[in-house]
Amino acid sequence: MRIGELAKLLDADCIQDRYENREVTSGYTSDLLSDVMANARVSSVLITIQAHRNTVAVATLTEIGAIVVCNNRPVPDDMVDAAREEGIALFRTGRNQFVTSGVLFDALGEVRDAVSS
Amino acid sequence: MRPLPINTDESPSFVLELIYRLKIRNVMTTKLVTAGRGDSLRWVQKLMKENTITGVPVVDGVRLLGLLSVDDIIRALDAGYIDEPAEKWMSRNLIVLEDDMPLSFGISYMEKYRFGRFPVLNRGNELVGIVTSRDIIVALLLEINNEMERLEREVLPRPESAGGRTRREFSTRRYDFENAGRASSEIKRLLKEQGVEPGIVRRVAVAAYELEMNQVVHSVGGRITFTSDAEAAEVVAVDPGPGIEDVDSAMREGFSTATEWIRSLGFGAGMGLPNARRVSDEFSIESEPGTGTSVRSVVYLRNRS
């Protein structure tokens, strides 16, 4: 699956659409940025309510191509700007993290081989 | 009105130099809107409205006779003499500035006399301009901007690459979450340019980001030094305080002294130092309350089998 297919699948709005339409192989759900850095795999989608530009910084460092902000949490402009600068796709959905993760998991399945460090 | 926040004894030397170097003529408005002595106050009010200004000098040629402010106009409207001539109601006891005075005079006049504007005369007692607090602010901002640009050019040199070695220094500031992550992004970019394998770049970037964030969250601010060559990338984070009470606990996953606010930003989960150590091939930390913290993380850039 590619990033471009996420909006429809996750019932989300794409609020930053300048991104490279990369392959998505996994997802990670967390609001703790250190946890994301420690455990998220590359080519993941990050599912979170942590709508802050630091989330973009962490996604950039860990090669996460797309962030989904759940519960329609407000997304600050500087987060959108940062995401645009880094070419990271930004989505927002009214669904919560549980439902969003479940839908994505159904679509992708579990990735067992550890691509991350 | 609050006092002007420029302390002429203890301000940074650049600011002091600035307010003495700049002359009133450098900050004043020279496009003057003036009235003649016989013009009615109603006319002066029209001038103010059309030019969105709050004060109009009354002149005879280049000679300054007086000044009319919005207050004078309001009073005239209230008391019903708005059609009388400017000369009759203008302020005559004027405090003026001279165009070759340093800006510091203008600033202290603003403070001392609490007027919104000062007419400016030249040596020949001719009216050459007018200065408002806005003019002063604009001039100072422009100068400070120029100076900051100059400093940035000086402070941010190109990476020193000598003999395949790259070295960069970054500084962090307490609670400056807006700029946090700059160092790690830059380090990541440098390593990518160097052609390092993505998985290894990521490990260095994670270590750098955690150490950078630790300084932003916990220290008074510090310095991140990055060096790399073909063999290894080293990130050294040094801050002057406050230091860690119990380093062993700080290295334990889940241990955190972060506040609720820090946690709400997604940090302070007690994973920072353990994360940095986990991704490092060499890791050391030294800390003492009062003297600060020094952390060193090394990641080998060649796959060793």
XYZ file of C-alpha atoms in Angstrom, chain A residues 31-43 50 52-55 57-64 73 78 86 115-117, chain B residues 177-182 184-185 188 192 198-199 201-203 205-206 209-210 213 263-269 271-272 275 278-279:
64
model
C 2.210 9.672 21.630
C 5.619 9.334 23.221
C 8.221 10.553 20.797
C 11.099 8.664 22.372
C 9.036 5.531 22.130
C 8.436 6.226 18.440
C 12.147 6.695 17.879
C 12.982 3.539 19.753
C 10.424 1.246 18.190
C 8.839 2.523 14.982
C 9.960 0.781 11.816
C 11.015 2.631 8.714
C 8.260 3.074 6.113
C 0.657 14.309 19.441
C 3.281 19.177 17.364
C 6.163 20.021 15.075
C 8.423 17.820 17.194
C 6.389 14.868 15.965
C 11.093 16.020 13.570
C 10.906 12.517 15.016
C 9.193 11.177 11.906
C 11.937 12.674 9.772
C 14.678 11.139 11.859
C 13.102 7.715 11.777
C 12.092 7.748 8.079
C 8.387 7.733 8.804
C -7.001 17.078 17.220
C 3.987 25.241 12.220
C 10.336 17.544 5.194
C 13.443 -3.578 9.427
C 14.237 -1.131 12.219
C 17.459 -0.998 14.121
C 11.218 23.309 21.438
C 10.832 25.309 18.256
C 14.497 24.957 17.357
C 15.082 21.631 19.021
C 15.831 18.969 16.456
C 17.918 21.296 14.297
C 19.971 16.161 14.706
C 18.424 17.073 11.345
C 21.423 13.360 9.628
C 23.517 11.083 4.264
C 20.308 4.699 6.196
C 20.014 2.321 9.166
C 22.289 7.258 9.927
C 19.108 6.643 11.817
C 20.966 5.392 14.895
C 20.155 10.710 14.442
C 18.223 9.066 17.278
C 17.930 13.870 18.961
C 17.623 12.314 22.414
C 16.088 16.998 23.667
C 5.220 15.087 29.048
C 2.318 16.698 27.217
C 4.754 17.499 24.398
C 5.586 13.826 24.033
C 8.842 13.824 25.933
C 9.898 12.885 29.426
C 8.879 9.259 29.228
C 13.444 6.742 27.460
C 15.873 9.386 26.291
C 17.445 5.100 23.751
C 20.855 1.447 22.868
C 21.657 2.877 19.444
